[in-house]
Structures are given as C-alpha cells and as structure tokens.
Amino acid sequence: MVRAAVLPAVGSPLELTEIDLPEPGPGQVRVKLAAAGVCHSDLSLSNGTMRVPTPCVLGHEGAGTVLAVGEGVDHVAPGDGVVLNWAPSCGSCHHCMIGEVWLCSSALSGAANIHARGADGRELHPGLNVAAFAEETVVAANCVLPVPDGVPLTDAALLGCAVLTGWGAVHHSARVREGESVAVYGVGGVGLATLQAARIAGAGPIIAVDVSPEKEELARAAGATGFVLASETTAKEIRKLTEGRGADVAIECVGRASTIRTAWESTRRGGRTTVVGIGGKDQQVTFNALELFHWGRTLSGCVYGNSDPAADLPVLAEHIRAGRLDLSALVTEHIGLDGIPAAFENMLAGKGGRALVVF
C-alpha cells in the first residue's frame, strides 16, 4: 500500500488515501517517486477540461528511482534514476512513422488501464499514464527514461512536462532564431521554462506577459528583458517594445481565447504565434478572412512542445550542466501530497511558478 492523491470523479476534491499498487508485470517498471510537479494539466483533468477515466491517480510530471522491473525490461534497472514520460510514442502509428512522435495515436491509451485499487477495492486508473501523485507508481517501460548525468533527481521531475514543453515551443514549434523578439504569455511553470528557452536561443527582446505584477521578478530572472501587465492594451504595448512591428514570435501558455487572440495581435506581420496552453471547448477564438490574409501570420498549436523526449533530454541536460538552464528557478514552493489542492487554487489565482511535490 502506498499513499496517493486520487481524483474520485470530475469536479470532486482530491482524496489523499492509500492505494494497493501491484508489482510490475512484463514490460512494466515500479518507481519510487522523488518529486512530482503540479501542472495546469492536472487541474484541467480535475475540472473536466481534459477527460480521462476516473477514479484515477493524477500527476504526470515526475522523476524517481526504479525499485523493480518486469520481464523484458532491459533499458533500466533497480536503482536507476528515471524521468516519467506521460506521452510515450508507440513507434508504429502514422505520426510516429513520419517523426511526429508527440502526436502518437496511442500516447494516452494507457489512461484506460487499471493501475491500482483503493483501500475500498475500487479500480483506479493512471491519469495521464504515469500516476505521479503517489509515493510509488507502476508504469509501462516506455514511460520511463534514464535521468541524464549531472541532473539532480528532484529537479529532473520538471523535465517530464514543463521544461520539455517550454523548450519545444521555442525550438521545435516556433523555431525561434537568434535576435528574434519573443512575447511569452503566462508566467507559470511552462512560461518560465519558455522564457529560459528563448534566452538560450539568443532571442531579444524577450517580453513576459501576465495578469499578476508579482510575476515580474520571476520572469526577469528567467530571461525576460521586459514585462507587460496583461490589459486591453497588451498588444499595443508589445508593439512599442518591438519598434512598432510586434513580436516575431508570441507563445501563449494560458489556454484562454482572449489571451490567444491577444498573442496573435501582438505578433508582427508575417510572425508566428504558438499556442501551448490547453483551453476548454467553450474557448472560441475568431478571426475574419481579411485579417488572416493581410497579416500573413502563422498560428499553430503545440503538443508537449512538439518534443521527442528521448532526443531532447540529452540536449537539455547539456544546458543544465553548463548552467544555462536552471530547473530550480521554475519552482516557487515545495509541498507534500496534501499541498496539491492549495497548489491548484494558486494556479487559478495566478500565483507562483511551479509547485513541486517532494517525497
């Protein structure tokens, strides 16, 4: 029995309870969690913006130590540090075959599996595949990747979602070039990772946008050279900071229709707008045909940073070891499992960066 945060049903409060976790079967790995990040996607699962089978154990951004492996697992062994990969690619669907592993058709198929049982015997699902809001978890072998050398295990949890997403939004989706101006909307965990990635790419100016003035210090520490408090004049203010043109690239990390529209309006003619934030079906964004033609902007979605974790983790590790990427700077509070509901409330209130559950 291990302690876990269980979502009994959409819209219900999390339950901190003990669950009966089975030993790993063939092709599975048991991991003792060192840390798990509290991501906005977990909040989206709890309120129904994203749908997965319930009841389930939430948490998808984590790292820990392998306790045991099932038959056929040979790329990790007991004692190894691993990063959890919540969206593993199957390697054989159309998207995987053309190199778009982040769009794998089977990436979330494991969410329907029976992961564990509650103390009352009810069947529990693994949220986004990995059920990281627990002291231990059992996952498919393709859901774990070795922690790169030189990366602290607790910090490595952030590589599982926020950092890969922010890095990929800059380097894979928007393809930011040195000297280009970048506006980043939303200074949470993903936004802070995006700002660091833009700085590493040599972008400038780098402008952070948020509803909270308290986020300015965090944003500037991550690489922002300017900060704009979100308002009806945000796009105009960004144009003022970019010689009247607008940003070459705008990256939206909020998932709100009004923010997506503002990000698009703040992008220069011919610029690129990348949407990272996950919004609900009720968030409708509208454009007229003439403005689409006239502005010539590109608007694109971005799933998991359009990243291939196996290929990107070694690159990120090199930046971490060289001191260019600071994982700890994304974290504004360390909590236990019982602190997750408050972390959700802080997200809704626009407070802080990443909350990290430390076991």
PDB file of C-alpha atoms in Angstrom, residues 7 54 58 66 88 99 151 175 200 211 272 290 302 314 354:
ATOM      1  CA  LEU A   7      -9.437  12.061  -8.188  1.00  0.00           C
ATOM      2  CA  THR A  54     -11.967   8.196 -13.277  1.00  0.00           C
ATOM      3  CA  LEU A  58      -3.335  12.251 -11.067  1.00  0.00           C
ATOM      4  CA  VAL A  66      13.484   2.283 -10.158  1.00  0.00           C
ATOM      5  CA  PRO A  88       5.148   7.617 -24.807  1.00  0.00           C
ATOM      6  CA  GLY A  99       8.635  11.613 -36.985  1.00  0.00           C
ATOM      7  CA  VAL A 151      20.844  16.364 -13.209  1.00  0.00           C
ATOM      8  CA  ARG A 175      11.671  27.758 -34.251  1.00  0.00           C
ATOM      9  CA  ILE A 200      19.152  30.189 -24.636  1.00  0.00           C
ATOM     10  CA  VAL A 211      -2.036  39.232 -15.040  1.00  0.00           C
ATOM     11  CA  ARG A 272       4.447  33.214 -35.658  1.00  0.00           C
ATOM     12  CA  LEU A 290      -9.365  39.688 -44.450  1.00  0.00           C
ATOM     13  CA  CYS A 302       1.879  22.857 -29.811  1.00  0.00           C
ATOM     14  CA  PRO A 314      20.294  14.837 -23.606  1.00  0.00           C
ATOM     15  CA  ARG A 354       5.752  25.501 -10.330  1.00  0.00           C
TER      16      ARG A 354
END
